[in-house]
Structures are given as C-alpha cells and as structure tokens.
mmCIF file with all atom_site columns, C-alpha atoms in Angstrom:
data_model
loop_
_atom_site.group_PDB
_atom_site.id
_atom_site.type_symbol
_atom_site.label_atom_id
_atom_site.label_alt_id
_atom_site.label_comp_id
_atom_site.label_asym_id
_atom_site.label_entity_id
_atom_site.label_seq_id
_atom_site.pdbx_PDB_ins_code
_atom_site.Cartn_x
_atom_site.Cartn_y
_atom_site.Cartn_z
_atom_site.occupancy
_atom_site.B_iso_or_equiv
_atom_site.pdbx_formal_charge
_atom_site.auth_seq_id
_atom_site.auth_comp_id
_atom_site.auth_asym_id
_atom_site.auth_atom_id
_atom_site.pdbx_PDB_model_num
ATOM 1   C CA . MET A 1 1   ? 0.050  0.028  -0.011  1.00 64.00 ? 1   MET A CA 1
ATOM 2   C CA . ALA A 1 2   ? 1.395  3.398  -0.970  1.00 80.00 ? 2   ALA A CA 1
ATOM 3   C CA . SER A 1 3   ? 1.274  6.362  1.312   1.00 89.00 ? 3   SER A CA 1
ATOM 4   C CA . SER A 1 4   ? -1.249 9.144  0.605   1.00 91.00 ? 4   SER A CA 1
ATOM 5   C CA . LYS A 1 5   ? -0.086 12.675 -0.208  1.00 93.00 ? 5   LYS A CA 1
ATOM 6   C CA . GLU A 1 6   ? -2.677 13.884 2.323   1.00 96.00 ? 6   GLU A CA 1
ATOM 7   C CA . TYR A 1 7   ? -0.677 12.097 5.092   1.00 96.00 ? 7   TYR A CA 1
ATOM 8   C CA . LEU A 1 8   ? 2.528  13.486 3.686   1.00 96.00 ? 8   LEU A CA 1
ATOM 9   C CA . GLN A 1 9   ? 1.073  17.024 3.871   1.00 97.00 ? 9   GLN A CA 1
ATOM 10  C CA . PHE A 1 10  ? -0.134 16.483 7.407   1.00 97.00 ? 10  PHE A CA 1
ATOM 11  C CA . ILE A 1 11  ? 3.504  15.464 8.563   1.00 96.00 ? 11  ILE A CA 1
ATOM 12  C CA . LEU A 1 12  ? 5.054  18.358 6.660   1.00 97.00 ? 12  LEU A CA 1
ATOM 13  C CA . GLU A 1 13  ? 2.559  20.771 8.326   1.00 96.00 ? 13  GLU A CA 1
ATOM 14  C CA . GLN A 1 14  ? 3.496  19.364 11.706  1.00 96.00 ? 14  GLN A CA 1
ATOM 15  C CA . LEU A 1 15  ? 7.090  20.045 10.901  1.00 97.00 ? 15  LEU A CA 1
ATOM 16  C CA . SER A 1 16  ? 6.568  23.409 9.281   1.00 96.00 ? 16  SER A CA 1
ATOM 17  C CA . ASP A 1 17  ? 8.378  25.413 11.967  1.00 96.00 ? 17  ASP A CA 1
ATOM 18  C CA . LEU A 1 18  ? 11.649 23.573 11.292  1.00 96.00 ? 18  LEU A CA 1
ATOM 19  C CA . GLU A 1 19  ? 13.694 24.968 8.467   1.00 95.00 ? 19  GLU A CA 1
ATOM 20  C CA . GLY A 1 20  ? 15.229 22.481 6.044   1.00 95.00 ? 20  GLY A CA 1
ATOM 21  C CA . ILE A 1 21  ? 12.545 19.804 5.848   1.00 97.00 ? 21  ILE A CA 1
ATOM 22  C CA . THR A 1 22  ? 12.262 18.295 2.478   1.00 96.00 ? 22  THR A CA 1
ATOM 23  C CA . PHE A 1 23  ? 10.995 15.087 0.985   1.00 97.00 ? 23  PHE A CA 1
ATOM 24  C CA . ARG A 1 24  ? 11.530 12.754 -2.033  1.00 96.00 ? 24  ARG A CA 1
ATOM 25  C CA . ALA A 1 25  ? 8.911  10.456 -3.393  1.00 95.00 ? 25  ALA A CA 1
ATOM 26  C CA . MET A 1 26  ? 10.214 6.947  -3.917  1.00 91.00 ? 26  MET A CA 1
ATOM 27  C CA . MET A 1 27  ? 8.198  3.972  -5.033  1.00 88.00 ? 27  MET A CA 1
ATOM 28  C CA . GLY A 1 28  ? 4.882  5.217  -3.586  1.00 88.00 ? 28  GLY A CA 1
ATOM 29  C CA . GLU A 1 29  ? 6.449  6.207  -0.298  1.00 94.00 ? 29  GLU A CA 1
ATOM 30  C CA . PHE A 1 30  ? 8.361  9.462  0.910   1.00 96.00 ? 30  PHE A CA 1
ATOM 31  C CA . ILE A 1 31  ? 11.732 9.942  2.286   1.00 96.00 ? 31  ILE A CA 1
ATOM 32  C CA . ILE A 1 32  ? 11.957 12.721 4.739   1.00 97.00 ? 32  ILE A CA 1
ATOM 33  C CA . TYR A 1 33  ? 15.155 14.930 5.006   1.00 97.00 ? 33  TYR A CA 1
ATOM 34  C CA . TYR A 1 34  ? 16.054 17.538 7.634   1.00 97.00 ? 34  TYR A CA 1
ATOM 35  C CA . CYS A 1 35  ? 18.921 19.937 6.437   1.00 95.00 ? 35  CYS A CA 1
ATOM 36  C CA . GLY A 1 36  ? 19.966 17.394 3.781   1.00 94.00 ? 36  GLY A CA 1
ATOM 37  C CA . LYS A 1 37  ? 20.135 14.343 6.180   1.00 96.00 ? 37  LYS A CA 1
ATOM 38  C CA . ILE A 1 38  ? 17.736 11.407 5.861   1.00 95.00 ? 38  ILE A CA 1
ATOM 39  C CA . VAL A 1 39  ? 15.613 11.272 9.126   1.00 97.00 ? 39  VAL A CA 1
ATOM 40  C CA . GLY A 1 40  ? 13.213 8.625  8.083   1.00 96.00 ? 40  GLY A CA 1
ATOM 41  C CA . GLY A 1 41  ? 10.203 8.400  5.826   1.00 96.00 ? 41  GLY A CA 1
ATOM 42  C CA . ILE A 1 42  ? 6.466  7.769  5.467   1.00 96.00 ? 42  ILE A CA 1
ATOM 43  C CA . TYR A 1 43  ? 5.676  4.211  4.739   1.00 95.00 ? 43  TYR A CA 1
ATOM 44  C CA . ASP A 1 44  ? 2.046  2.928  4.517   1.00 93.00 ? 44  ASP A CA 1
ATOM 45  C CA . ASP A 1 45  ? 0.880  6.269  6.030   1.00 94.00 ? 45  ASP A CA 1
ATOM 46  C CA . ARG A 1 46  ? 3.240  5.717  9.060   1.00 95.00 ? 46  ARG A CA 1
ATOM 47  C CA . LEU A 1 47  ? 6.124  7.935  10.095  1.00 97.00 ? 47  LEU A CA 1
ATOM 48  C CA . LEU A 1 48  ? 9.173  5.896  10.684  1.00 97.00 ? 48  LEU A CA 1
ATOM 49  C CA . VAL A 1 49  ? 12.501 7.280  11.752  1.00 97.00 ? 49  VAL A CA 1
ATOM 50  C CA . LYS A 1 50  ? 16.022 5.999  11.825  1.00 96.00 ? 50  LYS A CA 1
ATOM 51  C CA . SER A 1 51  ? 16.959 3.921  14.829  1.00 94.00 ? 51  SER A CA 1
ATOM 52  C CA . VAL A 1 52  ? 19.633 6.114  16.422  1.00 95.00 ? 52  VAL A CA 1
ATOM 53  C CA . LYS A 1 53  ? 20.284 6.269  20.191  1.00 95.00 ? 53  LYS A CA 1
ATOM 54  C CA . SER A 1 54  ? 18.894 9.876  20.481  1.00 96.00 ? 54  SER A CA 1
ATOM 55  C CA . ALA A 1 55  ? 15.670 8.883  18.881  1.00 96.00 ? 55  ALA A CA 1
ATOM 56  C CA . ILE A 1 56  ? 15.284 5.759  21.148  1.00 95.00 ? 56  ILE A CA 1
ATOM 57  C CA . SER A 1 57  ? 15.898 7.829  24.248  1.00 95.00 ? 57  SER A CA 1
ATOM 58  C CA . TYR A 1 58  ? 13.584 10.707 23.090  1.00 96.00 ? 58  TYR A CA 1
ATOM 59  C CA . MET A 1 59  ? 10.544 8.512  22.688  1.00 93.00 ? 59  MET A CA 1
ATOM 60  C CA . PRO A 1 60  ? 8.746  7.228  25.814  1.00 82.00 ? 60  PRO A CA 1
ATOM 61  C CA . THR A 1 61  ? 7.800  3.983  24.120  1.00 88.00 ? 61  THR A CA 1
ATOM 62  C CA . VAL A 1 62  ? 9.699  2.533  21.226  1.00 89.00 ? 62  VAL A CA 1
ATOM 63  C CA . SER A 1 63  ? 8.366  0.068  18.706  1.00 94.00 ? 63  SER A CA 1
ATOM 64  C CA . TYR A 1 64  ? 10.250 -1.177 15.557  1.00 95.00 ? 64  TYR A CA 1
ATOM 65  C CA . GLU A 1 65  ? 8.834  -1.958 12.141  1.00 94.00 ? 65  GLU A CA 1
ATOM 66  C CA . VAL A 1 66  ? 10.228 -2.760 8.877   1.00 93.00 ? 66  VAL A CA 1
ATOM 67  C CA . PRO A 1 67  ? 9.175  -0.158 6.245   1.00 91.00 ? 67  PRO A CA 1
ATOM 68  C CA . TYR A 1 68  ? 9.535  -2.683 3.361   1.00 88.00 ? 68  TYR A CA 1
ATOM 69  C CA . GLU A 1 69  ? 10.801 -6.098 2.720   1.00 88.00 ? 69  GLU A CA 1
ATOM 70  C CA . GLY A 1 70  ? 14.581 -6.346 3.123   1.00 90.00 ? 70  GLY A CA 1
ATOM 71  C CA . ALA A 1 71  ? 14.974 -2.910 4.941   1.00 90.00 ? 71  ALA A CA 1
ATOM 72  C CA . LYS A 1 72  ? 16.498 -2.326 8.335   1.00 93.00 ? 72  LYS A CA 1
ATOM 73  C CA . GLU A 1 73  ? 14.027 -1.879 11.223  1.00 95.00 ? 73  GLU A CA 1
ATOM 74  C CA . MET A 1 74  ? 12.978 1.751  11.895  1.00 96.00 ? 74  MET A CA 1
ATOM 75  C CA . LEU A 1 75  ? 11.241 3.397  14.822  1.00 97.00 ? 75  LEU A CA 1
ATOM 76  C CA . VAL A 1 76  ? 7.523  3.981  14.617  1.00 96.00 ? 76  VAL A CA 1
ATOM 77  C CA . VAL A 1 77  ? 6.550  7.493  15.622  1.00 96.00 ? 77  VAL A CA 1
ATOM 78  C CA . ASP A 1 78  ? 3.131  7.403  17.355  1.00 92.00 ? 78  ASP A CA 1
ATOM 79  C CA . GLU A 1 79  ? 2.941  11.070 18.520  1.00 92.00 ? 79  GLU A CA 1
ATOM 80  C CA . VAL A 1 80  ? 2.477  12.613 15.027  1.00 95.00 ? 80  VAL A CA 1
ATOM 81  C CA . ASP A 1 81  ? -0.311 14.799 16.315  1.00 95.00 ? 81  ASP A CA 1
ATOM 82  C CA . ASN A 1 82  ? 2.067  16.564 18.781  1.00 95.00 ? 82  ASN A CA 1
ATOM 83  C CA . LYS A 1 83  ? 3.823  19.200 16.703  1.00 96.00 ? 83  LYS A CA 1
ATOM 84  C CA . GLU A 1 84  ? 6.427  20.156 19.513  1.00 96.00 ? 84  GLU A CA 1
ATOM 85  C CA . PHE A 1 85  ? 7.193  16.358 20.069  1.00 96.00 ? 85  PHE A CA 1
ATOM 86  C CA . LEU A 1 86  ? 7.973  15.911 16.417  1.00 96.00 ? 86  LEU A CA 1
ATOM 87  C CA . MET A 1 87  ? 10.088 18.965 16.064  1.00 95.00 ? 87  MET A CA 1
ATOM 88  C CA . GLY A 1 88  ? 12.030 18.034 19.200  1.00 96.00 ? 88  GLY A CA 1
ATOM 89  C CA . LEU A 1 89  ? 12.560 14.498 17.894  1.00 97.00 ? 89  LEU A CA 1
ATOM 90  C CA . PHE A 1 90  ? 14.003 15.668 14.633  1.00 97.00 ? 90  PHE A CA 1
ATOM 91  C CA . ASN A 1 91  ? 16.294 18.212 16.420  1.00 96.00 ? 91  ASN A CA 1
ATOM 92  C CA . ALA A 1 92  ? 17.457 15.532 18.948  1.00 96.00 ? 92  ALA A CA 1
ATOM 93  C CA . MET A 1 93  ? 18.345 13.122 16.044  1.00 96.00 ? 93  MET A CA 1
ATOM 94  C CA . TYR A 1 94  ? 20.034 15.587 13.693  1.00 96.00 ? 94  TYR A CA 1
ATOM 95  C CA . ASP A 1 95  ? 23.600 15.460 15.026  1.00 95.00 ? 95  ASP A CA 1
ATOM 96  C CA . GLU A 1 96  ? 23.596 11.688 15.136  1.00 95.00 ? 96  GLU A CA 1
ATOM 97  C CA . LEU A 1 97  ? 22.367 11.189 11.457  1.00 94.00 ? 97  LEU A CA 1
ATOM 98  C CA . PRO A 1 98  ? 25.045 10.475 8.893   1.00 89.00 ? 98  PRO A CA 1
ATOM 99  C CA . THR A 1 99  ? 25.999 13.247 6.412   1.00 87.00 ? 99  THR A CA 1
ATOM 100 C CA . PRO A 1 100 ? 25.097 12.328 2.988   1.00 82.00 ? 100 PRO A CA 1
ATOM 101 C CA . LYS A 1 101 ? 27.930 11.174 0.709   1.00 81.00 ? 101 LYS A CA 1
ATOM 102 C CA . PRO A 1 102 ? 28.772 13.719 -1.969  1.00 80.00 ? 102 PRO A CA 1
ATOM 103 C CA . LYS A 1 103 ? 27.418 12.834 -5.406  1.00 78.00 ? 103 LYS A CA 1
ATOM 104 C CA . LYS A 1 104 ? 30.028 11.818 -8.029  1.00 80.00 ? 104 LYS A CA 1
ATOM 105 C CA . LYS A 1 105 ? 30.216 14.211 -10.955 1.00 77.00 ? 105 LYS A CA 1
ATOM 106 C CA . LYS A 1 106 ? 29.834 12.647 -14.384 1.00 74.00 ? 106 LYS A CA 1
#
C-alpha cells in the first residue's frame, strides 16, 4: 500500500516550524530529509525514523517496524499529532544522523 499525499502534507505541516524539511517520493512512499540528512520516511501512512540512540531515548515507548521487505528496522513515531514532540525528535536526532555522501560528478 502506498502512502497518501494527504498524510505527507499532514506530517510536513507538523514540521513546518523547522527549516530545511524536504522530501523525495520513492516507489509510492516518501523519504523525509532534515537539512539534507535522511531522518526517516512515510511508509504505508506511518512515520518511521532511523533507529539512532537519540531517537530511542527521546521517545517514551519505542516500537520497531520494517518499512519494506529487506529494509532495516525503523522506529514508529506514534505522537504525530504533537507538533512540539515531532520537532524536538528531529532536532534531537540531527547530530547523530550520517552526513550524505557527495554525489559523484559525471
């Protein structure tokens, strides 16, 4: 099942006070970036984030799900209705997220 654009827009609105939030559509789902770093994505209308220590400690309850077959487990964000929580989560995770590799020039 692909994620809906309505759910994507809802999540983007929840994160609207953060600068640098972008997304990329990929095979019916959406990858979410924060200042160029991949934070997670929207899979089957669920917000999943990378399993980094800061995210695990930030969330009161942690549950893991696989976004698609063959992928690493990610953390399910249940508190998507809480704008402050979501922005705090993204800020807490940022320093721990890997910097994207530079693209090779052709």
